[in-house]
Amino acid sequence: MITGTCNLIFRGAGSQWQFGAAYYSILTIKLFLFLAMLLHQSFQTFKYAPEIAALSARSEPGIQSWPEPLLAHWKKWFLLLKINATLGPIVLLLGLGLSRS
């Protein structure tokens, strides 16, 4: 975030704040995906993690399989992890696109 802001300031100062349409398009998509990643991370941390911890504490130590509510929360948590793992490289590549546009 810091390097992106510095890049925007330095490029803006060098070009009198005249960016092309491609730059604004890529920047908009990049910021949208970054906010989506932030939202997913917040869900993982503040919504699902406390419920997983509480359900894990209530589980029997020697069980062979997880109870269904615990398994359902883990599946949601891992789905968000997979989405963020997919969006991360895309956002990185969009950042490279910004440096070239």
Short mmCIF file of C-alpha atoms in Angstrom, two decimals:
data_model
loop_
_atom_site.label_atom_id
_atom_site.label_comp_id
_atom_site.label_asym_id
_atom_site.label_seq_id
_atom_site.Cartn_x
_atom_site.Cartn_y
_atom_site.Cartn_z
CA MET A 1 0.00 0.00 0.00
CA ILE A 2 2.84 2.38 0.86
CA THR A 3 4.80 1.64 -2.31
CA GLY A 4 1.65 2.01 -4.42
CA THR A 5 0.90 5.39 -2.87
CA CYS A 6 4.49 6.54 -3.42
CA ASN A 7 4.32 5.32 -7.02
CA LEU A 8 1.10 7.27 -7.57
CA ILE A 9 2.60 10.45 -6.09
CA PHE A 10 5.88 10.22 -8.02
CA ARG A 11 4.16 9.39 -11.31
CA GLY A 12 1.58 12.10 -10.77
CA ALA A 13 4.18 14.72 -9.98
CA GLY A 14 6.18 13.72 -13.05
CA SER A 15 3.23 13.85 -15.43
CA GLN A 16 1.29 16.83 -13.98
CA TRP A 17 -1.34 14.35 -12.75
CA GLN A 18 -2.36 13.43 -16.30
CA PHE A 19 -2.83 9.67 -16.41
CA GLY A 20 -4.32 7.72 -19.26
CA ALA A 21 -7.61 5.85 -19.24
CA ALA A 22 -5.77 2.52 -19.03
CA TYR A 23 -4.01 3.62 -15.84
CA TYR A 24 -7.28 4.60 -14.18
CA SER A 25 -8.95 1.37 -15.28
CA ILE A 26 -6.17 -0.81 -13.89
CA LEU A 27 -6.02 1.24 -10.68
CA THR A 28 -9.78 0.89 -10.15
CA ILE A 29 -9.69 -2.88 -10.65
CA LYS A 30 -6.64 -3.21 -8.41
CA LEU A 31 -8.21 -1.21 -5.58
CA PHE A 32 -11.48 -3.15 -5.86
CA LEU A 33 -9.67 -6.49 -5.64
CA PHE A 34 -7.52 -5.22 -2.77
CA LEU A 35 -10.63 -4.23 -0.82
CA ALA A 36 -12.17 -7.64 -1.57
CA MET A 37 -9.06 -9.30 -0.16
CA LEU A 38 -9.26 -7.11 2.93
CA LEU A 39 -12.92 -8.01 3.42
CA HIS A 40 -12.19 -11.73 3.07
CA GLN A 41 -9.32 -11.48 5.56
CA SER A 42 -11.62 -9.68 8.01
CA PHE A 43 -14.21 -12.45 7.68
CA GLN A 44 -11.54 -15.07 8.33
CA THR A 45 -10.22 -13.26 11.39
CA PHE A 46 -13.29 -11.81 13.04
CA LYS A 47 -16.19 -13.99 11.90
CA TYR A 48 -15.01 -17.56 11.42
CA ALA A 49 -11.89 -17.84 13.62
CA PRO A 50 -13.67 -17.19 16.95
CA GLU A 51 -16.41 -19.66 16.05
CA ILE A 52 -13.85 -22.28 15.01
CA ALA A 53 -11.96 -21.77 18.28
CA ALA A 54 -15.14 -22.06 20.35
CA LEU A 55 -16.32 -25.18 18.53
CA SER A 56 -12.85 -26.74 18.76
CA ALA A 57 -12.76 -26.14 22.51
CA ARG A 58 -16.11 -27.91 22.92
CA SER A 59 -15.04 -30.94 20.86
CA GLU A 60 -13.95 -34.19 22.47
CA PRO A 61 -10.15 -34.67 22.30
CA GLY A 62 -10.26 -38.19 20.83
CA ILE A 63 -12.84 -37.78 18.07
CA GLN A 64 -12.20 -39.43 14.70
CA SER A 65 -13.91 -36.72 12.63
CA TRP A 66 -14.94 -33.14 13.19
CA PRO A 67 -18.53 -32.32 14.09
CA GLU A 68 -20.55 -30.91 11.20
CA PRO A 69 -20.75 -27.28 12.47
CA LEU A 70 -16.97 -27.17 12.96
CA LEU A 71 -16.35 -28.71 9.55
CA ALA A 72 -18.72 -26.22 7.92
CA HIS A 73 -16.86 -23.26 9.45
CA TRP A 74 -13.49 -24.68 8.39
CA LYS A 75 -14.76 -25.10 4.83
CA LYS A 76 -15.87 -21.45 4.72
CA TRP A 77 -12.53 -20.34 6.21
CA PHE A 78 -10.54 -22.32 3.63
CA LEU A 79 -12.72 -21.06 0.78
CA LEU A 80 -11.84 -17.48 1.74
CA LEU A 81 -8.18 -18.52 1.98
CA LYS A 82 -8.29 -19.93 -1.55
CA ILE A 83 -9.97 -16.78 -2.87
CA ASN A 84 -7.31 -14.57 -1.29
CA ALA A 85 -4.53 -16.85 -2.57
CA THR A 86 -5.95 -16.43 -6.07
CA LEU A 87 -6.49 -12.68 -5.86
CA GLY A 88 -3.01 -11.95 -4.45
CA PRO A 89 -1.02 -12.66 -7.63
CA ILE A 90 -3.69 -10.96 -9.75
CA VAL A 91 -3.36 -7.77 -7.69
CA LEU A 92 0.43 -8.03 -7.92
CA LEU A 93 0.27 -8.35 -11.71
CA LEU A 94 -2.10 -5.39 -11.91
CA GLY A 95 0.49 -3.40 -9.96
CA LEU A 96 3.07 -4.31 -12.58
CA GLY A 97 0.58 -3.22 -15.22
CA LEU A 98 0.30 0.16 -13.51
CA SER A 99 4.05 0.64 -13.68
CA ARG A 100 4.00 0.00 -17.43
CA SER A 101 0.94 2.07 -18.39
#
